[in-house]
PDB file of C-alpha atoms in Angstrom:
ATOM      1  CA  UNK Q   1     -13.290  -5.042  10.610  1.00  0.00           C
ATOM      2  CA  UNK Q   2     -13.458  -8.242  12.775  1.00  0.00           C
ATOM      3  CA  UNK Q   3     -17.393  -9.032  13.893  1.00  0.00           C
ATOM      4  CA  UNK Q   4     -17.902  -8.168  17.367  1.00  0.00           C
ATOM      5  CA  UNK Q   5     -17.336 -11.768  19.864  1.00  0.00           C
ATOM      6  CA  UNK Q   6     -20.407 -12.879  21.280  1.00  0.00           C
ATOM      7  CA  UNK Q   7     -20.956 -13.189  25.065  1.00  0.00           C
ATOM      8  CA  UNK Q   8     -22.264 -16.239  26.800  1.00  0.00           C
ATOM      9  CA  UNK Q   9     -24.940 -15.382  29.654  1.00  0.00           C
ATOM     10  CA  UNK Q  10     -25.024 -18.339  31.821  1.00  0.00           C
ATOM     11  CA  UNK Q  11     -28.826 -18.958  33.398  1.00  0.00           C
ATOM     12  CA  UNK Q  12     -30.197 -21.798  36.047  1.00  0.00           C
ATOM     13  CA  UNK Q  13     -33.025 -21.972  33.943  1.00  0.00           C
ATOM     14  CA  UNK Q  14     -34.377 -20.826  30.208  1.00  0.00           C
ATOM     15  CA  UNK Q  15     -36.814 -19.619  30.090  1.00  0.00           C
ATOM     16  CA  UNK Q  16     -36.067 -17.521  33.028  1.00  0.00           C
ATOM     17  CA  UNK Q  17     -39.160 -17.345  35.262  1.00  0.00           C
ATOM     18  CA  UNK Q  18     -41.089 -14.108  35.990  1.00  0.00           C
ATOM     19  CA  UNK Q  19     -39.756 -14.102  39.735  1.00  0.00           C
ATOM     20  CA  UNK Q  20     -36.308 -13.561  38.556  1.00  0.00           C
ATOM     21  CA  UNK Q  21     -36.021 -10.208  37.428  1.00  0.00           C
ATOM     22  CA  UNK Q  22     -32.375  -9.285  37.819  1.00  0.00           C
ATOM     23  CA  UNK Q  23     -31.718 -11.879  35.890  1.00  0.00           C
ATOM     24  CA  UNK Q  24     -34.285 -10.813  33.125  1.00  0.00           C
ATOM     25  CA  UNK Q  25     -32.434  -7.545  33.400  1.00  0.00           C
ATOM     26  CA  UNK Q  26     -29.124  -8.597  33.541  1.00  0.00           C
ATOM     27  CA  UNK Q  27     -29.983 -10.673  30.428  1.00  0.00           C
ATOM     28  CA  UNK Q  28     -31.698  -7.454  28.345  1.00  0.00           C
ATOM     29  CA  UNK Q  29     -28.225  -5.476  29.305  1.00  0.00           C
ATOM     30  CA  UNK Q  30     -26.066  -7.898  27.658  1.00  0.00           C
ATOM     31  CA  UNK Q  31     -28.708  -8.486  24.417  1.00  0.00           C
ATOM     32  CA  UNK Q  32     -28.628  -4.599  24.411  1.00  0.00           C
ATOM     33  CA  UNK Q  33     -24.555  -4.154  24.634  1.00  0.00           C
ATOM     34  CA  UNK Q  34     -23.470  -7.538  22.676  1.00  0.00           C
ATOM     35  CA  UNK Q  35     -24.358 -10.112  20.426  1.00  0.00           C
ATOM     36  CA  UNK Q  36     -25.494 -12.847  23.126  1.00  0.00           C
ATOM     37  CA  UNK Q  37     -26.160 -16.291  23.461  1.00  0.00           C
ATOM     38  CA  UNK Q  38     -27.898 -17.720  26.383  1.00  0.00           C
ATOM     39  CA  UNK Q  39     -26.398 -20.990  28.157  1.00  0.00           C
ATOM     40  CA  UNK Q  40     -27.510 -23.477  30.392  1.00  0.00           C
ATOM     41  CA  UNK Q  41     -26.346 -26.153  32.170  1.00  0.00           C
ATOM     42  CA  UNK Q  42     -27.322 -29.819  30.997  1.00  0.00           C
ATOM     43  CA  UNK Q  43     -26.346 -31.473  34.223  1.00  0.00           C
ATOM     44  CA  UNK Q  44     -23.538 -33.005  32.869  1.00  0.00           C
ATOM     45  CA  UNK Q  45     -20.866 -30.542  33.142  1.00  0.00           C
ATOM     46  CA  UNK Q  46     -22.156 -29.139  29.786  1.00  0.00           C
ATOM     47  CA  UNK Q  47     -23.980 -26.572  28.476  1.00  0.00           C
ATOM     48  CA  UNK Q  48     -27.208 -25.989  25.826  1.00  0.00           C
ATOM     49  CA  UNK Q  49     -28.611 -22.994  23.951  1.00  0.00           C
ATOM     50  CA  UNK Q  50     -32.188 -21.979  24.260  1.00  0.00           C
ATOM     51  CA  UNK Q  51     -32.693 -24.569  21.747  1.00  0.00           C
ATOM     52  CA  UNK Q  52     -31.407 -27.080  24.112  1.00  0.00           C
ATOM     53  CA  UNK Q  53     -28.540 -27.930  21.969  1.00  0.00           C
ATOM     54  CA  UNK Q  54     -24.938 -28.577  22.718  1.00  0.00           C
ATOM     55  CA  UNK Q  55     -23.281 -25.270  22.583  1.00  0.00           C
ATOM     56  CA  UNK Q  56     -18.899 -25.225  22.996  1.00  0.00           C
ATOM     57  CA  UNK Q  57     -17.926 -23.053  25.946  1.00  0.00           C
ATOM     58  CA  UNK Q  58     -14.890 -22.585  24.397  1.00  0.00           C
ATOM     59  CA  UNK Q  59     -16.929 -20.138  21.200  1.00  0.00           C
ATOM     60  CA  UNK Q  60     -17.380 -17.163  24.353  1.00  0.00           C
ATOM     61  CA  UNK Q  61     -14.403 -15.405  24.793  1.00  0.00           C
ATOM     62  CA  UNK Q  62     -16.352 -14.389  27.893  1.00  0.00           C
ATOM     63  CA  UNK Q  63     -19.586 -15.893  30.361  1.00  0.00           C
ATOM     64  CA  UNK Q  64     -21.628 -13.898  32.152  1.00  0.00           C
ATOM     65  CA  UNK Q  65     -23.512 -14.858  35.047  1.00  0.00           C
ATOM     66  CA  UNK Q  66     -25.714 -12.998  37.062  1.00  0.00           C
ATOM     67  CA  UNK Q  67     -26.707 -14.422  40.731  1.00  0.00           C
ATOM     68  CA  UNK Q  68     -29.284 -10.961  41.025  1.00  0.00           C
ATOM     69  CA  UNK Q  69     -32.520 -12.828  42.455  1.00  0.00           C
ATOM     70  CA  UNK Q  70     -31.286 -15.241  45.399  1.00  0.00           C
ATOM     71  CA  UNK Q  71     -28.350 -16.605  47.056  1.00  0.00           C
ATOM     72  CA  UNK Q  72     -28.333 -19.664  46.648  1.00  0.00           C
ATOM     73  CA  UNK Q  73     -25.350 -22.079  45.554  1.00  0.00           C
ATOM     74  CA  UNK Q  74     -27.254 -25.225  44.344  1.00  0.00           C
ATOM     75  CA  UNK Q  75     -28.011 -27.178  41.083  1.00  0.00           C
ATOM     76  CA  UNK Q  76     -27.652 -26.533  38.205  1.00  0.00           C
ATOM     77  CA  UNK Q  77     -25.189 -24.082  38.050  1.00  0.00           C
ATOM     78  CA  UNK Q  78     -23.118 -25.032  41.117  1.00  0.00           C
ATOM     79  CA  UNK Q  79     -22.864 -28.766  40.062  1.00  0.00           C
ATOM     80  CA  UNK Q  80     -19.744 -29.693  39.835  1.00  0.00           C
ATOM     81  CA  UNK Q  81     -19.849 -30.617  36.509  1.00  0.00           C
ATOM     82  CA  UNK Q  82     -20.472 -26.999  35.671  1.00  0.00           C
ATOM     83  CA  UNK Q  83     -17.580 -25.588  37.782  1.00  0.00           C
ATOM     84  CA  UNK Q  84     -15.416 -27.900  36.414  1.00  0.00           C
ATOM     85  CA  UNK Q  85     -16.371 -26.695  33.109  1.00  0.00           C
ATOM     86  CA  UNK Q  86     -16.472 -23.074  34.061  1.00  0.00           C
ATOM     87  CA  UNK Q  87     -13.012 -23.391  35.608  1.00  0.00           C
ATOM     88  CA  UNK Q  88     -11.486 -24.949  32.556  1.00  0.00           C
ATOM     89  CA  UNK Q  89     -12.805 -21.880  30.288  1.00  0.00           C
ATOM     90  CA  UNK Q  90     -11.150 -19.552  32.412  1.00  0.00           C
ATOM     91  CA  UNK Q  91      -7.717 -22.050  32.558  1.00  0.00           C
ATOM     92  CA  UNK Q  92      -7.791 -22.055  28.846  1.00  0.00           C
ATOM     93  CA  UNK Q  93      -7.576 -17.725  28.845  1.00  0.00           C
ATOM     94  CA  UNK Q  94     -11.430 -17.037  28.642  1.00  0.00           C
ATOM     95  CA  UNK Q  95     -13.195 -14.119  30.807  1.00  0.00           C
ATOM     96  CA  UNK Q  96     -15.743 -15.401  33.899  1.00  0.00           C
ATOM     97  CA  UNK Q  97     -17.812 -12.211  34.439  1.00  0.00           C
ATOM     98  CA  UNK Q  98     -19.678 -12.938  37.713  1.00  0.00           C
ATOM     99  CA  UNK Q  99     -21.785 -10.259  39.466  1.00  0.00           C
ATOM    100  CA  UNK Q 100     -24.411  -9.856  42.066  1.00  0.00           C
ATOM    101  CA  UNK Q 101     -24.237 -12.868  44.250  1.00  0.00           C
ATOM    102  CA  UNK Q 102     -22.583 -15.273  41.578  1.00  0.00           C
ATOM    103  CA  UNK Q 103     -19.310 -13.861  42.733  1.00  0.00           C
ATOM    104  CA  UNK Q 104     -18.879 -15.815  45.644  1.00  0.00           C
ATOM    105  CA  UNK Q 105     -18.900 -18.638  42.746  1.00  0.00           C
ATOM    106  CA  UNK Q 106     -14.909 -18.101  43.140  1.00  0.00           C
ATOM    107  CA  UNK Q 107     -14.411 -19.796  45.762  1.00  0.00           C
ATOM    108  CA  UNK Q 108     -16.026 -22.603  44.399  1.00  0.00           C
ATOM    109  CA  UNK Q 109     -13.796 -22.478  41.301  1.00  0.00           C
ATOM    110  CA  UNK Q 110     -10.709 -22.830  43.714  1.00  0.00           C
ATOM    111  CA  UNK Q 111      -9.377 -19.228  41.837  1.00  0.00           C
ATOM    112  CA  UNK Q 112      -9.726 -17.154  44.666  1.00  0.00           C
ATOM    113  CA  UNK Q 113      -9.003 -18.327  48.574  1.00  0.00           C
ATOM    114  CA  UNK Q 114     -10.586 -15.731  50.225  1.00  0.00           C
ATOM    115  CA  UNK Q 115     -14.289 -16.312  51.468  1.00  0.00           C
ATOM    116  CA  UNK Q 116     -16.694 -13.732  49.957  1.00  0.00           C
ATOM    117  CA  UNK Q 117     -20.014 -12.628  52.085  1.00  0.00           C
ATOM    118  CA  UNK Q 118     -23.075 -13.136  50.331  1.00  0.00           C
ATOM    119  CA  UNK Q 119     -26.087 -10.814  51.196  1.00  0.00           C
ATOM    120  CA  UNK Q 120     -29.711  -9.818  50.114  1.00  0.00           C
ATOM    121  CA  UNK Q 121     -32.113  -9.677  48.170  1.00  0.00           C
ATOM    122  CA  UNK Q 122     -33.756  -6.734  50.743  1.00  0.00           C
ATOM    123  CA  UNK Q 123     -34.404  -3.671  51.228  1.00  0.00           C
ATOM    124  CA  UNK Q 124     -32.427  -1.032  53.104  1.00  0.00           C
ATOM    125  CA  UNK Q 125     -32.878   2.479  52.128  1.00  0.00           C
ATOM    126  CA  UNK Q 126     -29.703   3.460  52.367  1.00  0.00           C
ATOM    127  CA  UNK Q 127     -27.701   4.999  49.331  1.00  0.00           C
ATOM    128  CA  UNK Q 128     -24.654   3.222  47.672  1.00  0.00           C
ATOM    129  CA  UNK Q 129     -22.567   3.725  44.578  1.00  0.00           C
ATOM    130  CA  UNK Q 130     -20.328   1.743  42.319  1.00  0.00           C
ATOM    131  CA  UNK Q 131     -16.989   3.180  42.576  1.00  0.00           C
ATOM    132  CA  UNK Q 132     -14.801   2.173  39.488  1.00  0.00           C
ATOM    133  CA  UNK Q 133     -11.152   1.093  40.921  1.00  0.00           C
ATOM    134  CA  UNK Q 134     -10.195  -0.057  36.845  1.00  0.00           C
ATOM    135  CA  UNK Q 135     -11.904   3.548  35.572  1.00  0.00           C
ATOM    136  CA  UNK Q 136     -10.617   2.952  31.732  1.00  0.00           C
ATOM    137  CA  UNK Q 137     -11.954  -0.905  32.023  1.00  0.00           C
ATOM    138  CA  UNK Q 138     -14.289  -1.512  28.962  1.00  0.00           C
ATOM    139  CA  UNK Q 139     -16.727  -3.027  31.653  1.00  0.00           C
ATOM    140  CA  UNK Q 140     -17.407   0.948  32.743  1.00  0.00           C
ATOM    141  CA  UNK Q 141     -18.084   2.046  29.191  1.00  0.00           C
ATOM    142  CA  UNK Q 142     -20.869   4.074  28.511  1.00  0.00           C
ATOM    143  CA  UNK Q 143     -21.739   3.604  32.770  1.00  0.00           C
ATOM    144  CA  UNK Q 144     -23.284   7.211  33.477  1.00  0.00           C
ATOM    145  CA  UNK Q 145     -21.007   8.877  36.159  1.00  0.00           C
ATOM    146  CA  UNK Q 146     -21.013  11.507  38.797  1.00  0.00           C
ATOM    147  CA  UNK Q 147     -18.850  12.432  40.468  1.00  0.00           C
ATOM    148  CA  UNK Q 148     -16.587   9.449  39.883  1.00  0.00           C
ATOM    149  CA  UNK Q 149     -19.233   7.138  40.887  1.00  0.00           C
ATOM    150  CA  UNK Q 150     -22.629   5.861  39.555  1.00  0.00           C
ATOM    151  CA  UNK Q 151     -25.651   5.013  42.023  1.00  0.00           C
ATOM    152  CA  UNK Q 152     -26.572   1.835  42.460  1.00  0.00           C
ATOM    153  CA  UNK Q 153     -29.293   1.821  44.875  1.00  0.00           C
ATOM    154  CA  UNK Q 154     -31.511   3.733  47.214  1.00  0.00           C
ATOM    155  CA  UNK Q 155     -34.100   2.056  48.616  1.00  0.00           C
ATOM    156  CA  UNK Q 156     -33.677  -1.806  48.011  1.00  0.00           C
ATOM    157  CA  UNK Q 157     -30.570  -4.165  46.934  1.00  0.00           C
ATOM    158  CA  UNK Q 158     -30.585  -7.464  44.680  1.00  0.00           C
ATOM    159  CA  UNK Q 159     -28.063 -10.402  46.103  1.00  0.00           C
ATOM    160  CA  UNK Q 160     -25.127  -9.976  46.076  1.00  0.00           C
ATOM    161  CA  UNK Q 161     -21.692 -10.490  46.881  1.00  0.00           C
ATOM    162  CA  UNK Q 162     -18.570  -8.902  47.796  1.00  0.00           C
ATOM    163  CA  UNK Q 163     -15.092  -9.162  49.897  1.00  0.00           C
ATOM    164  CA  UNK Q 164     -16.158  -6.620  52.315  1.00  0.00           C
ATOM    165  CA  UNK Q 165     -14.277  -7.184  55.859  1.00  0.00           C
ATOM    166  CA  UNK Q 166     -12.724 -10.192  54.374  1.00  0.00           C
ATOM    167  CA  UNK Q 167      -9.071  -8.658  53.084  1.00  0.00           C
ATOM    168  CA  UNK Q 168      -9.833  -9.677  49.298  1.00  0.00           C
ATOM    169  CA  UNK Q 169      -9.455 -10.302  46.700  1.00  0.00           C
ATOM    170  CA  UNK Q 170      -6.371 -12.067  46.576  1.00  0.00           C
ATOM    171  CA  UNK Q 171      -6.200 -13.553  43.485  1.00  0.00           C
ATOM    172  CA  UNK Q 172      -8.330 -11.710  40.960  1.00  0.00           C
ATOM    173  CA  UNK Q 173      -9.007  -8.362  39.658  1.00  0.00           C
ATOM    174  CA  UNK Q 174     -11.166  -6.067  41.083  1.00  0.00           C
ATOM    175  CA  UNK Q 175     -12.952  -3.621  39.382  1.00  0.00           C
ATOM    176  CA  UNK Q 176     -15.045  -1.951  41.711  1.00  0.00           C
ATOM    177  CA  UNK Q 177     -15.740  -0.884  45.221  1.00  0.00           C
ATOM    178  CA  UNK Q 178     -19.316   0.461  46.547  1.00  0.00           C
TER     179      UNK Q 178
END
């Protein structure tokens, strides 16, 4: 049986400081679901371990990052030096897994052409649900459902992104709707 591929879970910063709690959940998640390495960028259009070592992009068959906390589109992770290097990963046939607010990040990659909106962190008591549109995608495994859908929030709502109003995607997949 072939070992399990590990995941690469791309952070501004590592440590990851105590204000930024979706990513410190984001970050448990993917420890808890896959072997994981943590990634950040040197400044140079690469990337380093926790150690602060090199690390090869191209050893992730997929990279995972999670824009929970804030909304912002700045260093170090917006460089372009890392964009360049994101965008070549996903050229060469890797995955780009990009949720909460990092998914506007595809416009900056030049692999989608529609504009998403960006929104939050705040707090809006109102109820919303993630509604699969890929049901059978591994993504969804294990993801409690009801009814078809699995409730996301209630009472508050970390940044985030989404093509809402906008007629997207056009060029990637989608996998869910709220």
């Amino acid at each position: 049986m072939a070992a399990a591929a590990e995941i690469g879970f791309l952070c501004e910063q590592y440590p990851l400081p105590a204000t930024a709690k979706e990513a410190q959940a984001a970050l448990k998640l993917c420890e808890r679901l896959a072997k994981t390495s943590v990634l950040v960028p040197d400044g140079q259009g690469g990337l380093v371990g926790k150690s602060g070592a090199a690390t090869d992009l191209a050893s992730f068959p997929v990279v995972w990052f999670h824009q929970g906390d804030h909304t912002r589109q700045g260093d170090p992770v917006y460089s372009a030096a890392t964009l360049a290097a994101l965008h070549a990963h996903v050229r060469a046939g890797n995955g780009l897994f990009l949720s909460g607010a990092a998914l506007a990040m595809v416009e900056h990659l030049g692999v989608e052409p529609v504009s998403p909106r960006c929104g939050g962190p705040g707090n809006d008591r109102a109820q919303a649900a993630l509604v699969p549109v890929v049901a059978k995608h591994p993504i969804f495994k294990g993801l409690q459902m009801a009814g078809g859908s699995a409730g996301i929030s209630d009472a508050g709502h970390p940044a985030f992104a989404d093509f809402h109003a906008s007629g997207g995607p056009a060029g990637g997949m989608l996998l869910a709707r709220t």
